[in-house]
Amino acid sequence: MFTLRSFIRLPAIVSTRPISSSVVTYATTPPQDSPGQQKQEEPVEEWKQKGRINAKKSMKVNLVGGKRYMWCACGYSKNQPFCDGTHLWSRFRLKIKQHPVFFKAPKDGIVGLCLCKQTKKPPYCDGTHRRKEIQEAVIVENP
Ligand code: FES
């Protein structure tokens, strides 16, 4: 008897059991979320990416015009609001990623420098420390 199998030499069928669709899966594209089920990404609050909150206020400092200063951005300096090198010596132990901000005082006078380290105009206080999340944040003690 002439069959298609004898003509083109198809491999023998090992099993006649139907292949269940639940057993065989095909890797195609990653599953798409339906529009109503958009993945909620954990919002990384900007203030958590900046330096450690040293104090929830600014510090009035009398600056000398033309003099250069290093404002501590990491929040760990013991000589606030200025850098004392802690960001260098303790960067791995404390996981410090920030570097000091170098600035030159434009003129003699008293200015408010940021201590919460969350200002958008470093090194100057822009009132960010008054935000609710800053005021409610727990300050980690200086190690
Ligand atoms: Fe904080 Fe240097 S100690 S930036």
mmCIF file of C-alpha atoms and ligand atoms in Angstrom:
data_model
loop_
_atom_site.group_PDB
_atom_site.id
_atom_site.type_symbol
_atom_site.label_atom_id
_atom_site.label_comp_id
_atom_site.label_asym_id
_atom_site.label_seq_id
_atom_site.Cartn_x
_atom_site.Cartn_y
_atom_site.Cartn_z
ATOM 1 C CA MET A 1 0.000 0.000 0.000
ATOM 2 C CA PHE A 2 1.309 3.367 -0.915
ATOM 3 C CA THR A 3 1.350 5.894 1.910
ATOM 4 C CA LEU A 4 2.845 9.278 2.285
ATOM 5 C CA ARG A 5 5.131 7.930 5.044
ATOM 6 C CA SER A 6 6.705 5.373 2.797
ATOM 7 C CA PHE A 7 7.248 7.945 0.100
ATOM 8 C CA ILE A 8 9.063 10.716 2.066
ATOM 9 C CA ARG A 9 10.368 8.714 5.037
ATOM 10 C CA LEU A 10 8.795 10.603 7.856
ATOM 11 C CA PRO A 11 10.021 9.612 11.341
ATOM 12 C CA ALA A 12 7.954 7.125 13.160
ATOM 13 C CA ILE A 13 5.390 8.479 15.499
ATOM 14 C CA VAL A 14 6.517 7.583 18.986
ATOM 15 C CA SER A 15 3.408 8.541 20.786
ATOM 16 C CA THR A 16 -0.062 9.067 19.609
ATOM 17 C CA ARG A 17 -0.949 10.948 22.782
ATOM 18 C CA PRO A 18 -2.165 14.454 21.931
ATOM 19 C CA ILE A 19 0.171 17.209 22.983
ATOM 20 C CA SER A 20 -1.476 19.246 25.624
ATOM 21 C CA SER A 21 -1.202 22.980 25.234
ATOM 22 C CA SER A 22 -0.579 23.254 28.950
ATOM 23 C CA VAL A 23 2.620 21.189 28.641
ATOM 24 C CA VAL A 24 4.109 22.870 25.623
ATOM 25 C CA THR A 25 4.899 26.509 26.000
ATOM 26 C CA TYR A 26 6.439 28.691 23.395
ATOM 27 C CA ALA A 27 8.775 31.480 24.248
ATOM 28 C CA THR A 28 7.569 34.359 22.214
ATOM 29 C CA THR A 29 7.386 37.845 23.584
ATOM 30 C CA PRO A 30 7.283 38.678 27.273
ATOM 31 C CA PRO A 31 3.778 38.905 28.615
ATOM 32 C CA GLN A 32 2.299 42.309 28.186
ATOM 33 C CA ASP A 33 0.462 43.934 30.997
ATOM 34 C CA SER A 34 -2.984 44.972 30.129
ATOM 35 C CA PRO A 35 -3.503 48.730 30.131
ATOM 36 C CA GLY A 36 -5.525 48.528 33.314
ATOM 37 C CA GLN A 37 -2.741 46.623 35.132
ATOM 38 C CA GLN A 38 0.252 48.898 34.664
ATOM 39 C CA LYS A 39 3.184 47.916 36.845
ATOM 40 C CA GLN A 40 3.539 50.162 39.829
ATOM 41 C CA GLU A 41 7.183 51.111 40.125
ATOM 42 C CA GLU A 42 8.389 51.949 43.556
ATOM 43 C CA PRO A 43 8.813 55.707 43.470
ATOM 44 C CA VAL A 44 12.298 56.646 44.555
ATOM 45 C CA GLU A 45 11.858 59.853 46.386
ATOM 46 C CA GLU A 46 14.347 62.466 45.411
ATOM 47 C CA TRP A 47 15.204 63.314 48.991
ATOM 48 C CA LYS A 48 16.331 59.750 49.666
ATOM 49 C CA GLN A 49 18.869 59.948 46.831
ATOM 50 C CA LYS A 50 20.612 62.959 48.274
ATOM 51 C CA GLY A 51 22.732 63.197 51.370
ATOM 52 C CA ARG A 52 21.793 62.233 54.888
ATOM 53 C CA ILE A 53 19.552 64.718 56.636
ATOM 54 C CA ASN A 54 21.834 66.327 59.179
ATOM 55 C CA ALA A 55 19.276 68.733 60.596
ATOM 56 C CA LYS A 56 15.826 69.874 59.533
ATOM 57 C CA LYS A 57 16.814 73.509 59.297
ATOM 58 C CA SER A 58 19.370 75.814 57.710
ATOM 59 C CA MET A 59 22.425 77.319 59.368
ATOM 60 C CA LYS A 60 23.248 80.997 59.201
ATOM 61 C CA VAL A 61 26.910 81.395 58.335
ATOM 62 C CA ASN A 62 28.968 84.540 57.961
ATOM 63 C CA LEU A 63 30.872 84.113 54.689
ATOM 64 C CA VAL A 64 33.820 86.164 53.494
ATOM 65 C CA GLY A 65 33.400 87.469 49.961
ATOM 66 C CA GLY A 66 35.736 85.816 47.435
ATOM 67 C CA LYS A 67 36.703 82.983 49.789
ATOM 68 C CA ARG A 68 36.188 79.371 48.666
ATOM 69 C CA TYR A 69 34.205 76.932 50.797
ATOM 70 C CA MET A 70 33.328 73.239 50.664
ATOM 71 C CA TRP A 71 29.732 72.558 51.599
ATOM 72 C CA CYS A 72 29.093 69.051 52.924
ATOM 73 C CA ALA A 73 26.609 67.281 50.634
ATOM 74 C CA CYS A 74 26.699 63.875 52.292
ATOM 75 C CA GLY A 75 25.414 65.103 55.652
ATOM 76 C CA TYR A 76 27.950 63.189 57.742
ATOM 77 C CA SER A 77 30.470 65.951 58.400
ATOM 78 C CA LYS A 78 30.935 66.874 62.041
ATOM 79 C CA ASN A 79 31.825 70.405 60.918
ATOM 80 C CA GLN A 80 28.434 71.322 59.430
ATOM 81 C CA PRO A 81 27.648 72.862 57.074
ATOM 82 C CA PHE A 82 31.174 72.383 55.737
ATOM 83 C CA CYS A 83 32.946 69.222 54.619
ATOM 84 C CA ASP A 84 35.384 67.602 57.047
ATOM 85 C CA GLY A 85 36.428 64.717 54.768
ATOM 86 C CA THR A 86 34.076 62.097 56.216
ATOM 87 C CA HIS A 87 32.770 61.386 52.707
ATOM 88 C CA LEU A 88 36.290 60.193 51.840
ATOM 89 C CA TRP A 89 37.271 58.251 54.940
ATOM 90 C CA SER A 90 33.911 56.582 55.502
ATOM 91 C CA ARG A 91 32.522 56.330 51.991
ATOM 92 C CA PHE A 92 32.430 52.501 51.902
ATOM 93 C CA ARG A 93 31.397 51.941 55.502
ATOM 94 C CA LEU A 94 28.559 54.477 55.299
ATOM 95 C CA LYS A 95 27.842 53.956 51.565
ATOM 96 C CA ILE A 96 28.329 57.648 50.836
ATOM 97 C CA LYS A 97 27.914 58.643 47.202
ATOM 98 C CA GLN A 98 27.888 62.415 47.529
ATOM 99 C CA HIS A 99 30.810 64.782 47.163
ATOM 100 C CA PRO A 100 31.227 68.230 48.677
ATOM 101 C CA VAL A 101 30.084 71.277 46.752
ATOM 102 C CA PHE A 102 32.820 73.835 46.187
ATOM 103 C CA PHE A 103 31.609 77.384 46.060
ATOM 104 C CA LYS A 104 32.952 80.896 46.307
ATOM 105 C CA ALA A 105 31.109 83.409 48.415
ATOM 106 C CA PRO A 106 30.049 86.253 46.117
ATOM 107 C CA LYS A 107 30.283 88.851 48.879
ATOM 108 C CA ASP A 108 30.690 89.289 52.615
ATOM 109 C CA GLY A 109 27.550 88.474 54.514
ATOM 110 C CA ILE A 110 25.387 86.062 56.377
ATOM 111 C CA VAL A 111 23.702 83.359 54.302
ATOM 112 C CA GLY A 112 21.602 80.329 55.156
ATOM 113 C CA LEU A 113 23.342 77.116 54.185
ATOM 114 C CA CYS A 114 21.400 73.890 53.875
ATOM 115 C CA LEU A 115 21.693 71.281 56.617
ATOM 116 C CA CYS A 116 18.963 68.932 55.423
ATOM 117 C CA LYS A 117 21.082 68.306 52.278
ATOM 118 C CA GLN A 118 17.967 68.166 50.116
ATOM 119 C CA THR A 119 18.137 71.679 48.690
ATOM 120 C CA LYS A 120 17.793 72.199 44.951
ATOM 121 C CA LYS A 121 20.192 75.144 45.136
ATOM 122 C CA PRO A 122 23.209 73.751 46.957
ATOM 123 C CA PRO A 123 24.779 74.973 49.150
ATOM 124 C CA TYR A 124 22.038 77.478 49.933
ATOM 125 C CA CYS A 125 18.852 76.730 51.784
ATOM 126 C CA ASP A 126 15.789 76.876 49.531
ATOM 127 C CA GLY A 127 13.275 75.915 52.198
ATOM 128 C CA THR A 128 13.122 72.237 51.227
ATOM 129 C CA HIS A 129 13.599 71.278 54.890
ATOM 130 C CA ARG A 130 10.037 72.486 55.520
ATOM 131 C CA ARG A 131 8.591 69.724 53.339
ATOM 132 C CA LYS A 132 6.469 67.242 55.246
ATOM 133 C CA GLU A 133 8.551 64.175 54.344
ATOM 134 C CA ILE A 134 11.705 65.916 55.531
ATOM 135 C CA GLN A 135 10.144 67.021 58.787
ATOM 136 C CA GLU A 136 8.803 63.510 59.423
ATOM 137 C CA ALA A 137 12.014 61.714 58.412
ATOM 138 C CA VAL A 138 14.014 59.958 61.096
ATOM 139 C CA ILE A 139 17.516 61.382 61.360
ATOM 140 C CA VAL A 140 20.182 58.727 61.500
ATOM 141 C CA GLU A 141 22.632 59.559 64.233
ATOM 142 C CA ASN A 142 26.186 60.402 63.250
ATOM 143 C CA PRO A 143 28.197 57.182 63.438
HETATM 144 FE FE1 FES B 1 30.061 65.436 53.699
HETATM 145 FE FE2 FES B 1 32.542 65.789 52.762
HETATM 146 S S1 FES B 1 31.927 65.209 54.748
HETATM 147 S S2 FES B 1 30.675 65.990 51.711
#
